[in-house]
mmCIF file of C-alpha atoms in Angstrom:
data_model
loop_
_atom_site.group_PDB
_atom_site.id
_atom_site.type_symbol
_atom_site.label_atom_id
_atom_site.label_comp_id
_atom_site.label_asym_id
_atom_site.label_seq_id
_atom_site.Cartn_x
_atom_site.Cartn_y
_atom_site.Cartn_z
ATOM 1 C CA UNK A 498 -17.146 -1.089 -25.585
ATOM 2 C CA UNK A 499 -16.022 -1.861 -29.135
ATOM 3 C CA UNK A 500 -13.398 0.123 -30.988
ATOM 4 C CA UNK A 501 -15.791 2.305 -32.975
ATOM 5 C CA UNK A 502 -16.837 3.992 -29.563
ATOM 6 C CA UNK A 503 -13.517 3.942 -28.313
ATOM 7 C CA UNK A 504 -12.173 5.774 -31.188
ATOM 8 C CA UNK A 505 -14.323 8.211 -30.864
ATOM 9 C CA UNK A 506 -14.140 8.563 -26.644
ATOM 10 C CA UNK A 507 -9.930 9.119 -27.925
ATOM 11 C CA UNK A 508 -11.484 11.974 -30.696
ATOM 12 C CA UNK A 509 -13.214 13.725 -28.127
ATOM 13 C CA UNK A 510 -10.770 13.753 -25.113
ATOM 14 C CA UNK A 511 -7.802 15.908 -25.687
ATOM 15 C CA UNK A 512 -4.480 14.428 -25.392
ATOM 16 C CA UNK A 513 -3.171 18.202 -25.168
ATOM 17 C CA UNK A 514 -4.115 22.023 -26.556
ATOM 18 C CA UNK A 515 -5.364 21.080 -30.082
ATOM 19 C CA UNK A 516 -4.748 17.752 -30.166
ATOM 20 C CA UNK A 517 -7.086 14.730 -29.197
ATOM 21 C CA UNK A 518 -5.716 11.690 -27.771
ATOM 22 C CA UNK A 519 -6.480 9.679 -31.011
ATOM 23 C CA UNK A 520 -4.885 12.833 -33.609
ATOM 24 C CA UNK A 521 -1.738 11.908 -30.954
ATOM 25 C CA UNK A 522 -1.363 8.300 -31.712
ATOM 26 C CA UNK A 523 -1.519 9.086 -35.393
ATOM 27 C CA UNK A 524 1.454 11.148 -34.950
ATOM 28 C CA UNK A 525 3.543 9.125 -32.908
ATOM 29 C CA UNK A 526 3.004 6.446 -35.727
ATOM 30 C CA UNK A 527 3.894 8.697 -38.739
ATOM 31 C CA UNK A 528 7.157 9.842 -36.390
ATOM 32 C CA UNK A 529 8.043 6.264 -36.275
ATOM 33 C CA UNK A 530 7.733 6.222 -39.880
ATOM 34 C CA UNK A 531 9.766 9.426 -40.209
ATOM 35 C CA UNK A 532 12.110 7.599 -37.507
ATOM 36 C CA UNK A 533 12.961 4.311 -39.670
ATOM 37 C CA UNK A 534 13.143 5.696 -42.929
ATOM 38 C CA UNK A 535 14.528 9.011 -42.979
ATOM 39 C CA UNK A 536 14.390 11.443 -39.936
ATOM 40 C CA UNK A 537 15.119 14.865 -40.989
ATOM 41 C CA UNK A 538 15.506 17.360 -38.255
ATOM 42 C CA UNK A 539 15.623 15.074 -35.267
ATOM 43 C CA UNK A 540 17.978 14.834 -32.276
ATOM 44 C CA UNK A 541 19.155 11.582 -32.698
ATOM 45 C CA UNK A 542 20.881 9.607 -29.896
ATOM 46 C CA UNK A 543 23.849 8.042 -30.322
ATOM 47 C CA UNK A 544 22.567 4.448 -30.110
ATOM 48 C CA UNK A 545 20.154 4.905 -32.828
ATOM 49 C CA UNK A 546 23.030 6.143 -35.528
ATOM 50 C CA UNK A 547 25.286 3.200 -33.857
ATOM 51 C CA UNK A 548 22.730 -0.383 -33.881
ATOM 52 C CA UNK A 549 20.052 1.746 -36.528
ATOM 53 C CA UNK A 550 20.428 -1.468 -39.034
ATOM 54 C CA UNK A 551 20.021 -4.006 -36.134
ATOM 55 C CA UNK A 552 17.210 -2.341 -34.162
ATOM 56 C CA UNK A 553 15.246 -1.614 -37.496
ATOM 57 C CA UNK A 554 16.054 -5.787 -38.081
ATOM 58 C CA UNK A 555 14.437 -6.806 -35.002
ATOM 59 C CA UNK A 556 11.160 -4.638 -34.590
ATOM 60 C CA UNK A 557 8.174 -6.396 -34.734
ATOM 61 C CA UNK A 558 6.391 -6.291 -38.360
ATOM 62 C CA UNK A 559 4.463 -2.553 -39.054
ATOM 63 C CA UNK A 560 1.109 -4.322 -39.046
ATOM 64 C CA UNK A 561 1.467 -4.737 -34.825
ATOM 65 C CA UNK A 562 3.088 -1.267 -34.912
ATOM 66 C CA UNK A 563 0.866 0.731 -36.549
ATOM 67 C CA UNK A 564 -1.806 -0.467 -34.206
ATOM 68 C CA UNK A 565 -0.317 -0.384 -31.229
ATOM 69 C CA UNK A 566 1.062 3.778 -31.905
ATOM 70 C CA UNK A 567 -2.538 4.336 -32.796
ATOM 71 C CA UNK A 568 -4.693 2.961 -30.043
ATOM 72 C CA UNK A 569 -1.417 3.389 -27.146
ATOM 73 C CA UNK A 570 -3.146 5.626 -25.264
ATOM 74 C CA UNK A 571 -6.525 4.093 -26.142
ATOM 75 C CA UNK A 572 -7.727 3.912 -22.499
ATOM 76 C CA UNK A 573 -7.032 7.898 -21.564
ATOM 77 C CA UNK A 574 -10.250 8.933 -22.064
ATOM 78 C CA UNK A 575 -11.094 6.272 -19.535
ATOM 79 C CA UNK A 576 -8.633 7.158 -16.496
ATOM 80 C CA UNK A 577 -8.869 11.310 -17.214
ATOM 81 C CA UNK A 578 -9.260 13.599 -14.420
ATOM 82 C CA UNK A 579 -9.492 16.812 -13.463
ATOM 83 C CA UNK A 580 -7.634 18.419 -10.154
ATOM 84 C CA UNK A 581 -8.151 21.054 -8.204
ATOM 85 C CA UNK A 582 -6.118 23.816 -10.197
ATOM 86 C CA UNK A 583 -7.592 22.148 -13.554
ATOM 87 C CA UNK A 584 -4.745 19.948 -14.501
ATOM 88 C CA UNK A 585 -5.577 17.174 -16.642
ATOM 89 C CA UNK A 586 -3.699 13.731 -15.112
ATOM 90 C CA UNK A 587 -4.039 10.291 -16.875
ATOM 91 C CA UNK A 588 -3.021 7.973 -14.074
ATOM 92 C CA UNK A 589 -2.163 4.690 -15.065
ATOM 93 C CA UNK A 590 -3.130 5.324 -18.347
ATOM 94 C CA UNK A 591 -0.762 2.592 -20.377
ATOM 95 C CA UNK A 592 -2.153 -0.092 -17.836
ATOM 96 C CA UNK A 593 -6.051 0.829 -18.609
ATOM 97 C CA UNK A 594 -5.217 1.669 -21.809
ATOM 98 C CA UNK A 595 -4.116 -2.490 -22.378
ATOM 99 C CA UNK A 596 -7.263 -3.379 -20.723
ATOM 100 C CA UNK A 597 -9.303 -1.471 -22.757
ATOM 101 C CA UNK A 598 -7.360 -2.468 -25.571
ATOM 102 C CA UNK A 599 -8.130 -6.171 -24.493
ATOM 103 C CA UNK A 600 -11.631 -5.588 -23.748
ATOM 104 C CA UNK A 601 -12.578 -4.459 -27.214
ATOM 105 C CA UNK A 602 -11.157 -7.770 -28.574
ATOM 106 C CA UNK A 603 -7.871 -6.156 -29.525
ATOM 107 C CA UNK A 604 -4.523 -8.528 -29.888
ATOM 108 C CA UNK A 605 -2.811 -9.507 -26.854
ATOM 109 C CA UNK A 606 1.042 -9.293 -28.449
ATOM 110 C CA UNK A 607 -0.367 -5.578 -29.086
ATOM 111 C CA UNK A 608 -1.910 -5.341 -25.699
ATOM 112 C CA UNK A 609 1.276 -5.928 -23.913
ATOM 113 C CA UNK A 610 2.893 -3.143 -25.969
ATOM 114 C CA UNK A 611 0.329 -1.070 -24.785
ATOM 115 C CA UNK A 612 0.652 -2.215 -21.331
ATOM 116 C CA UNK A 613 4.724 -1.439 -21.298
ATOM 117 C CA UNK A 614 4.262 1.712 -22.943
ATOM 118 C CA UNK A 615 5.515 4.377 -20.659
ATOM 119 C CA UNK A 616 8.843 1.662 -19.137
ATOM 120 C CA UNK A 617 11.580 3.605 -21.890
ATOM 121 C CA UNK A 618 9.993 6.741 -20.302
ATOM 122 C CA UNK A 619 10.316 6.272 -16.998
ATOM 123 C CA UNK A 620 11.960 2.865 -15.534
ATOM 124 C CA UNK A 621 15.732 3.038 -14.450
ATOM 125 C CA UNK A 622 18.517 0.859 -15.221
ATOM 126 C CA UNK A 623 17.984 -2.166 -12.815
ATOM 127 C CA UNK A 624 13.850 -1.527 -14.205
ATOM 128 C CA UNK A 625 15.120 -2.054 -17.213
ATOM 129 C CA UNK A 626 17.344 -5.679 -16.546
ATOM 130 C CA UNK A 627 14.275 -6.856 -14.934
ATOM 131 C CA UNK A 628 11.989 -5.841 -17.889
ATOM 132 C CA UNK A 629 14.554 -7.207 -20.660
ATOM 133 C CA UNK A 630 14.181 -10.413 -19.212
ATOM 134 C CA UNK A 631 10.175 -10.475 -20.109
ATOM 135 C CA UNK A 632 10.444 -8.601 -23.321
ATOM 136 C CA UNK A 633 11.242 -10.586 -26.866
ATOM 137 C CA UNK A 634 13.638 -8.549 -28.608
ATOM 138 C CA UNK A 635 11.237 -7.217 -31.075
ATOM 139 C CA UNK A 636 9.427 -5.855 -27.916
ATOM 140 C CA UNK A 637 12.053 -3.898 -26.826
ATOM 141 C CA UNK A 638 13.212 -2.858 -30.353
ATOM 142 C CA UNK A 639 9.722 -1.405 -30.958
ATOM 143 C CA UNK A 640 9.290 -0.250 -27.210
ATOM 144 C CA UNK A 641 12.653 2.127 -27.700
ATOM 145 C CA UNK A 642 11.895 3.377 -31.013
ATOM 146 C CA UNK A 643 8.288 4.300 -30.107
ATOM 147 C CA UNK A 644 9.444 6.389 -27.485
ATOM 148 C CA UNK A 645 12.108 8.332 -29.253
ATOM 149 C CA UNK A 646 8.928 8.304 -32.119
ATOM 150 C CA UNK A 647 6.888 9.819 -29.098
ATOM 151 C CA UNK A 648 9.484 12.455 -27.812
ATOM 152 C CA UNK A 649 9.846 14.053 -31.104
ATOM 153 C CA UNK A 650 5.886 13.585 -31.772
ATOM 154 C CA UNK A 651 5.879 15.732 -28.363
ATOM 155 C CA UNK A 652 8.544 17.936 -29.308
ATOM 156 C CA UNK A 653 6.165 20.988 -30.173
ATOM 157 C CA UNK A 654 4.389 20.607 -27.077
ATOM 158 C CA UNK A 655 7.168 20.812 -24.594
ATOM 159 C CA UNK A 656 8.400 23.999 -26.725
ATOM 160 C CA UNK A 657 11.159 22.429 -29.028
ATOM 161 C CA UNK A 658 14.722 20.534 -28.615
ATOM 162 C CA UNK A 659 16.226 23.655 -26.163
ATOM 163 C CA UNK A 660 13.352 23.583 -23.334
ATOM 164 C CA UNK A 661 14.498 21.773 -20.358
ATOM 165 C CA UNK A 662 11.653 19.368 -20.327
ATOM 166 C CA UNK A 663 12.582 17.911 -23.746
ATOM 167 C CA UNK A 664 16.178 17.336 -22.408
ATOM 168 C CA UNK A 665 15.312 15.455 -19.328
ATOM 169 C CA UNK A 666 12.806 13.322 -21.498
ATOM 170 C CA UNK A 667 15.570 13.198 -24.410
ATOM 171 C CA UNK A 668 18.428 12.245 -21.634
ATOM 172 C CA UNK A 669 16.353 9.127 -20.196
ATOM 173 C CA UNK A 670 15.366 7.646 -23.638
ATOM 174 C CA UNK A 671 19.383 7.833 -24.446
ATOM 175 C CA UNK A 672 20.309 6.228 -21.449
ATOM 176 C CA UNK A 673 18.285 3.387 -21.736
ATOM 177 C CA UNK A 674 18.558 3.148 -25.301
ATOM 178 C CA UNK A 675 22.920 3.064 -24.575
ATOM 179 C CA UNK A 676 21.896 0.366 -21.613
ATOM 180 C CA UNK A 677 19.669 -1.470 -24.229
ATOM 181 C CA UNK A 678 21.466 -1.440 -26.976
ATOM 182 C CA UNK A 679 25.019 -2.927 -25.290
ATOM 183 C CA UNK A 680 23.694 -5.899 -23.830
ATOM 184 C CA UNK A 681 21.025 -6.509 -26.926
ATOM 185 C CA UNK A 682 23.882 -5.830 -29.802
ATOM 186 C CA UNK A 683 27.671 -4.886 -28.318
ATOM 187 C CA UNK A 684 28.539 -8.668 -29.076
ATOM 188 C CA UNK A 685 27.351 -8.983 -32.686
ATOM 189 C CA UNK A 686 27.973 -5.488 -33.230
ATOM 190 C CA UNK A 687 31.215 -5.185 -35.915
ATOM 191 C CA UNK A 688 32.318 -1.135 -36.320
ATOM 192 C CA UNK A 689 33.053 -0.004 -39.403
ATOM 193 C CA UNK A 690 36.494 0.314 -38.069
ATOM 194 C CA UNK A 691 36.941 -3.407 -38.016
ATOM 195 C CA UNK A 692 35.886 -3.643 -41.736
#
């Protein structure tokens, strides 16, 4: 496989009604966009308007970012199946999606983005201690922002900020953003308070 024919196996497997899974990764990378420079209309977590200068600061250059929103579900069309009611499932999607992203050549810094995709989504605190010992800082910069990026990208899917399906997703990306964010920045952090 090269990426020509995987971007067009993402273009004609649908990520969700009206969308494919490539259109998707195009608009969780303009949402990051939106995200760092001027999010209008968002529900913003606490630890974003708190450590926004210091997260921003530490991501890893928009080059790697860019590609890795794009192609971060890059192996779906790979892993999709169909059960018995008609559901569409992607299992372990962000783990064949890196090795698809690695088997068309693609970077490995990039791959391993890939790869840890879904951890902001779903991993729980003492997930999260283990994982922050593996990630660089600009990993888990980028890895936090991509999924708020994601969650809003979603937004319209799941019905808007009020279903209960955004709020559960919303409520784990804040608590792991608040666990993040005090062990990467509470020491360096000086509140405007102090000024």
């Amino acid at each position: 496989m090269n990426l020509q024919n995987a971007v067009i196996a993402m273009l004609k497997t649908e990520q969700s009604q009206g969308q494919s899974v490539y259109q998707h990764g195009f608009s969780v990378q303009q949402h990051f966009h939106e995200l760092i420079n001027n999010p209008i209309n968002w529900k913003i977590p606490n630890w974003f308007s708190q450590y926004k200068e210091e997260i921003i600061n530490s991501l890893h250059d928009l080059g790697t970012i860019n590609l890795y929103l794009l192609y971060h579900d890059i192996g779906k069309p790979v892993c999709k199946t169909i059960d018995e009611q008609g559901k569409v499932h992607f299992p372990n999607h962000a783990q064949i999606s890196k090795e698809t992203w690695l088997e068309i050549g693609g970077d490995p810094v990039i791959a391993n983005l890939i790869g840890w995709d879904m951890v902001i989504h779903t991993a729980n605190a003492s997930e999260i201690e283990q994982y922050l010992n593996i990630w660089s800082k600009q990993d888990v910069c980028t890895l936090l922002l991509a999924a708020l990026a994601e969650l809003h990208s979603n937004a319209k899917m799941f019905g808007g900020f009020d279903t209960p399906s955004f709020k559960i997703k919303f409520k784990q990306i804040e608590r792991r953003g608040n666990q993040i964010c005090k062990l990467l920045f509470k020491e360096n952090h000086v509140s405007a308070h102090s000024l």
